[in-house]
mmCIF file of C-alpha atoms in Angstrom:
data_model
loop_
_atom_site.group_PDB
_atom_site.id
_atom_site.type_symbol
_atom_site.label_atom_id
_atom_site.label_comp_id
_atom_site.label_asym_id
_atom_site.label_seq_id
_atom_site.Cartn_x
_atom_site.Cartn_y
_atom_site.Cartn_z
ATOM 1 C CA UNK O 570 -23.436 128.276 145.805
ATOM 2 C CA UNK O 571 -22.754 131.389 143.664
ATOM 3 C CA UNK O 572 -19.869 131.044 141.489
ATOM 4 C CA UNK O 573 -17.373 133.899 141.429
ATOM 5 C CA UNK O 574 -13.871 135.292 140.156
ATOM 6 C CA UNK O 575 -11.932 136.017 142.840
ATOM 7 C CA UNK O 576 -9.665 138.508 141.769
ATOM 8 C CA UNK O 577 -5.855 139.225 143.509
ATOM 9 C CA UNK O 578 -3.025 140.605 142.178
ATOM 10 C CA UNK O 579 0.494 138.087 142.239
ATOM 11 C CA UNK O 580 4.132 139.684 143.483
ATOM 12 C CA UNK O 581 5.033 140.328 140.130
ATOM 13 C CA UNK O 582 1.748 142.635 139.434
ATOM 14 C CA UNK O 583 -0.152 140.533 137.242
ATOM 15 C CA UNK O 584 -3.182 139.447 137.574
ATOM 16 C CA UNK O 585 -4.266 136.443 139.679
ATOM 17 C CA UNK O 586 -7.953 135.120 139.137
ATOM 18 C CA UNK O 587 -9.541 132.189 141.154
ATOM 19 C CA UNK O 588 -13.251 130.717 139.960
ATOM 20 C CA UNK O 589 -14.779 129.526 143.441
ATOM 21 C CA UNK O 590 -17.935 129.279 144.890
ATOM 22 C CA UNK O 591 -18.383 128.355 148.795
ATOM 23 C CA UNK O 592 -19.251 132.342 150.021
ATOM 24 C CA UNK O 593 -21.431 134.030 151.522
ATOM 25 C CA UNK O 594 -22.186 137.626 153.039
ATOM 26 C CA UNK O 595 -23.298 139.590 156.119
ATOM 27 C CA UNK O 596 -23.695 142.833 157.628
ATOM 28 C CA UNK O 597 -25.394 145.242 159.233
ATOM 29 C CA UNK O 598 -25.223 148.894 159.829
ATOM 30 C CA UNK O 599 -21.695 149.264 160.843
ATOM 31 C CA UNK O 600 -20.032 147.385 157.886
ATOM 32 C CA UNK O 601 -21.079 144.086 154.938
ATOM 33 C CA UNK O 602 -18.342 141.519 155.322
ATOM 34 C CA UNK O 603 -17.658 138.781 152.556
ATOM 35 C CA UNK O 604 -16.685 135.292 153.886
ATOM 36 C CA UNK O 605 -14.613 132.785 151.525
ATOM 37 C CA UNK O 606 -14.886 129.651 152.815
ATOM 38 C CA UNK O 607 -12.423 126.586 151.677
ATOM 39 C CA UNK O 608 -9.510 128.474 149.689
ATOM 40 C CA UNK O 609 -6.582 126.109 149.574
ATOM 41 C CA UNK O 610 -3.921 127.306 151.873
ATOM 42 C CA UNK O 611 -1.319 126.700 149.210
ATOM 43 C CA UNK O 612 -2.742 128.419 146.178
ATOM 44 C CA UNK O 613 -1.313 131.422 144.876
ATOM 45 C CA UNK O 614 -5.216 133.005 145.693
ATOM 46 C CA UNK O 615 -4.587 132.845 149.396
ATOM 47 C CA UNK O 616 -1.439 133.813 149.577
ATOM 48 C CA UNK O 617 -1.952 137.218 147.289
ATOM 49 C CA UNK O 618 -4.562 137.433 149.858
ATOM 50 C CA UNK O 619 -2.610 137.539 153.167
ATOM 51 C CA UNK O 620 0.008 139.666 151.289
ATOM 52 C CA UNK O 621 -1.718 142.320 149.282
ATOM 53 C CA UNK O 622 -4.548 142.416 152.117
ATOM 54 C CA UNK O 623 -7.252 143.189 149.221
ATOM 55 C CA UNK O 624 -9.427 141.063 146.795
ATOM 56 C CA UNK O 625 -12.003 141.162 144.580
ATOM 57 C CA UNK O 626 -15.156 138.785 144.533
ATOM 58 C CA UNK O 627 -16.625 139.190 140.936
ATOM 59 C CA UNK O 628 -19.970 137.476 139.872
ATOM 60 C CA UNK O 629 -20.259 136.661 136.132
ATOM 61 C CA UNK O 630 -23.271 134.683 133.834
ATOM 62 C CA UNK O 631 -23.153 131.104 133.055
ATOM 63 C CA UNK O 632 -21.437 132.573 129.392
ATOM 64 C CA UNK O 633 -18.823 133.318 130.944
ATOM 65 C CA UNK O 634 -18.231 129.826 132.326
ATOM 66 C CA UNK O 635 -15.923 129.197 129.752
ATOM 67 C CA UNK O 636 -13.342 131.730 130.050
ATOM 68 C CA UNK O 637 -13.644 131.538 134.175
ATOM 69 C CA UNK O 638 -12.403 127.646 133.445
ATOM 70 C CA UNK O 639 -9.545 128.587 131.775
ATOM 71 C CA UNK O 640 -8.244 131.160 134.653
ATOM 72 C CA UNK O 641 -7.786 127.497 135.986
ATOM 73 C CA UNK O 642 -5.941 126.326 132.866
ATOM 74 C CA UNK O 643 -3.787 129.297 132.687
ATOM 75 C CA UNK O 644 -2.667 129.846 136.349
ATOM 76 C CA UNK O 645 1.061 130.034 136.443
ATOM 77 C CA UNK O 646 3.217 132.781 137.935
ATOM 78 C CA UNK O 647 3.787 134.322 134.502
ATOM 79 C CA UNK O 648 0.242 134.551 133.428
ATOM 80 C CA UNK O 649 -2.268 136.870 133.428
ATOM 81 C CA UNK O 650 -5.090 134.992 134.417
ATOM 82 C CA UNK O 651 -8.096 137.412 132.986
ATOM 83 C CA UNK O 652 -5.556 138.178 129.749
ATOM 84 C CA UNK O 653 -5.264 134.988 129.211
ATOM 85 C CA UNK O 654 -8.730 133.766 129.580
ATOM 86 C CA UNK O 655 -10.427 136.647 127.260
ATOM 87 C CA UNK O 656 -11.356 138.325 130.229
ATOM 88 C CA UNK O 657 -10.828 142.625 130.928
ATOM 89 C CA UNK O 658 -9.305 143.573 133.887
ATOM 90 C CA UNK O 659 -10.582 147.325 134.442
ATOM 91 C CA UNK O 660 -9.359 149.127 138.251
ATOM 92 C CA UNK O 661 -11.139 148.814 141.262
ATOM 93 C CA UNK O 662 -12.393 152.273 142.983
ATOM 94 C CA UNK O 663 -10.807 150.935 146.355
ATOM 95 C CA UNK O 664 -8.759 148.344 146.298
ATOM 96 C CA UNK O 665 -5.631 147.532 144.061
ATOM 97 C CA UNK O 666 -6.373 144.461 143.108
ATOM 98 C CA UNK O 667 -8.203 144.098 139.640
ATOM 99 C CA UNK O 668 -12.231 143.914 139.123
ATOM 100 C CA UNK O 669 -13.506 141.877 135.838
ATOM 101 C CA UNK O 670 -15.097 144.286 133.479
ATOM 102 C CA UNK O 671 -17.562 141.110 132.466
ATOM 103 C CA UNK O 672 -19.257 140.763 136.321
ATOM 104 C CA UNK O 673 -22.499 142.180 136.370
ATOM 105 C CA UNK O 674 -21.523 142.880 140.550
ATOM 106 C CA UNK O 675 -17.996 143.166 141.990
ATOM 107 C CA UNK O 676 -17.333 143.705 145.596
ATOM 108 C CA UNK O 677 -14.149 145.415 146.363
ATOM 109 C CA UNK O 678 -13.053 143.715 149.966
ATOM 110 C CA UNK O 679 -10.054 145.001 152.622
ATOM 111 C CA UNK O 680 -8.562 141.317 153.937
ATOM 112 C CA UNK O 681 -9.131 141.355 157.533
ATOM 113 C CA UNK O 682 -8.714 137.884 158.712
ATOM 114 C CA UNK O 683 -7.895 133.953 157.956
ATOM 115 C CA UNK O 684 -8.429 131.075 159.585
ATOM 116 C CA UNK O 685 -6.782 127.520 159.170
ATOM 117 C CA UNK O 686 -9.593 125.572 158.870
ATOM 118 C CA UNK O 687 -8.708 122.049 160.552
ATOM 119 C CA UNK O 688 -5.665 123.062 161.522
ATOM 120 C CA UNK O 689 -3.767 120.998 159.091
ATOM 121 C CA UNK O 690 -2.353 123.487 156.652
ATOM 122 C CA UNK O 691 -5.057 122.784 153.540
ATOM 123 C CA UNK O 692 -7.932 125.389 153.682
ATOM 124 C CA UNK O 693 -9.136 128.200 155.129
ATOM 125 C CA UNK O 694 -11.955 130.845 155.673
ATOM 126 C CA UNK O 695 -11.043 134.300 154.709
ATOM 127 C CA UNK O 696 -12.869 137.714 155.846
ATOM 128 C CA UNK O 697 -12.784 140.875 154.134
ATOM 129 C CA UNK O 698 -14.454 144.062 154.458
ATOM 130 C CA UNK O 699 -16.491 145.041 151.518
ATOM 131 C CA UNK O 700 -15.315 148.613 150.528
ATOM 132 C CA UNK O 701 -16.937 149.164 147.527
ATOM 133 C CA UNK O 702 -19.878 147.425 145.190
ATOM 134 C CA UNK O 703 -19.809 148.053 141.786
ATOM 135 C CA UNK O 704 -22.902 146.850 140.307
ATOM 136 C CA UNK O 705 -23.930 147.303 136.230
ATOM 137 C CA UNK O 706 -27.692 148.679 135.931
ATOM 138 C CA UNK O 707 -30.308 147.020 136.770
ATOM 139 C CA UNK O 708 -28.564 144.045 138.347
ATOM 140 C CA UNK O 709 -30.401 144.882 141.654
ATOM 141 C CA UNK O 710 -33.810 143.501 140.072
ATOM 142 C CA UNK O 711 -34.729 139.648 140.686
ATOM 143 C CA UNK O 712 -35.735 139.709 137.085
ATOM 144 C CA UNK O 713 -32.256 140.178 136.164
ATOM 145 C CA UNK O 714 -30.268 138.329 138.780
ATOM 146 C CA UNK O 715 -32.747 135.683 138.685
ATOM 147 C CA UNK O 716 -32.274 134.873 134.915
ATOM 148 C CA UNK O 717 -29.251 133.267 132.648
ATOM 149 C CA UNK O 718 -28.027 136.612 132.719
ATOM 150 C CA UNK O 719 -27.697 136.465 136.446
ATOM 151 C CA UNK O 720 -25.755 134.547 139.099
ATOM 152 C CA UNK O 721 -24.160 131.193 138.156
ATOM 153 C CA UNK O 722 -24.409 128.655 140.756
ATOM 154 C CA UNK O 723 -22.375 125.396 141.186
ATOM 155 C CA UNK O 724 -24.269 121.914 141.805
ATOM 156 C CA UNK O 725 -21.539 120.518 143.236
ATOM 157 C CA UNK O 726 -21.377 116.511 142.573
ATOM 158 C CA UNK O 727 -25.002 115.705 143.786
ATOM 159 C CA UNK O 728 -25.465 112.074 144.884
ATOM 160 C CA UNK O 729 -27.925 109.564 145.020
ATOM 161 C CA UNK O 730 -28.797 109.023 148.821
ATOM 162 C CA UNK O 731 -29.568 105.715 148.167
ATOM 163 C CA UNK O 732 -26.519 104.662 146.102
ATOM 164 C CA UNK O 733 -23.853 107.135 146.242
ATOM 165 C CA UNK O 734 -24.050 107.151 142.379
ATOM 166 C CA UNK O 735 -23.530 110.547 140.685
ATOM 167 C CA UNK O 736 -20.338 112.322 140.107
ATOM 168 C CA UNK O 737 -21.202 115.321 137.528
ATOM 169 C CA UNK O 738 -21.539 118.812 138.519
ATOM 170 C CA UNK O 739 -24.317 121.304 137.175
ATOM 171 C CA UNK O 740 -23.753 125.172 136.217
ATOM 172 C CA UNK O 741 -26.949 126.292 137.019
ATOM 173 C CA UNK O 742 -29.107 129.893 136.626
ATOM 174 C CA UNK O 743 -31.621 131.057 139.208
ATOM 175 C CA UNK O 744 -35.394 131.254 137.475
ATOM 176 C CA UNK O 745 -38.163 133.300 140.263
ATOM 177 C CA UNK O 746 -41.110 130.830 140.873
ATOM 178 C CA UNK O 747 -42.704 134.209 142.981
ATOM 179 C CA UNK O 748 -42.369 137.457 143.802
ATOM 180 C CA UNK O 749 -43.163 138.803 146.801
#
């Protein structure tokens, strides 16, 4: 999956970032909906969610990888998460929470519904509304999105069917075998 910010703002106004991966998108005429599957029902993320009603899903390069790990790091209340991890947070055109001034694509999304995943209180799928994109030139072009420049994807743990050996997880770039 695509790796992402996920950017929200906290009670106190600053700003909140989440790295994540485990989206995707649809839409059609009417409206382009982002769904946000497996956010921990007790992180500060999910709750910023269901009480600002707005986030941000920002896609940055693998360079970036870096300074998206420390958001982790450097998540406590007090923090600014993008401050903190050399990132720029620059204002959204329809939302109040915070895009990253780094992401080659940000979609501005209106919350519009959560679900408890199993029920037990430990993750759920959110759905916004995508508002707004915000996308820096040319990074509608597979040559571009489709390069180290482009989306960075999470390998996540990938096992040996035969053995269950393998632990390590991959940051991966997309390379275009064909256009068509």
């Amino acid at each position: 999956h695509a790796l992402c910010l996920i950017t929200t703002k906290k009670k106190n106004g600053k700003t909140n970032a989440c790295f994540h991966a485990w989206q995707c998108f649809t839409g059609d005429s009417a409206a382009y909906h982002a769904v946000v599957a497996g956010l921990s029902i007790s992180g500060h993320t999910y709750k910023n969610m269901l009480r600002e009603k707005e986030f941000c899903i920002n896609f940055l390069s693998a360079a970036h990888y870096g300074a998206c790990m420390k958001t982790i790091e450097e998540n406590g209340e007090e923090n600014d998460e993008l401050l903190d991890a050399g990132l720029t947070a620059e204002e959204a055109k329809t939302v109040g929470a915070p895009r990253v001034k780094e992401a080659f694509l940000t979609l501005e999304c209106a919350f519009e519904s959560a679900q408890d995943l199993s029920g037990k209180g430990i993750v759920a799928l959110v759905i916004g509304r995508v508002t707004h994109a915000a996308v820096e030139d040319g990074f509608y072009a597979p040559d571009k999105i489709c390069s180290p420049e482009g989306f960075m994807f999470n390998v996540h743990a990938p096992k040996n069917p035969m053995t269950g050996e393998g632990s390590l997880t991959a940051v991966a770039a997309l390379k275009a075998e064909k256009y068509v």
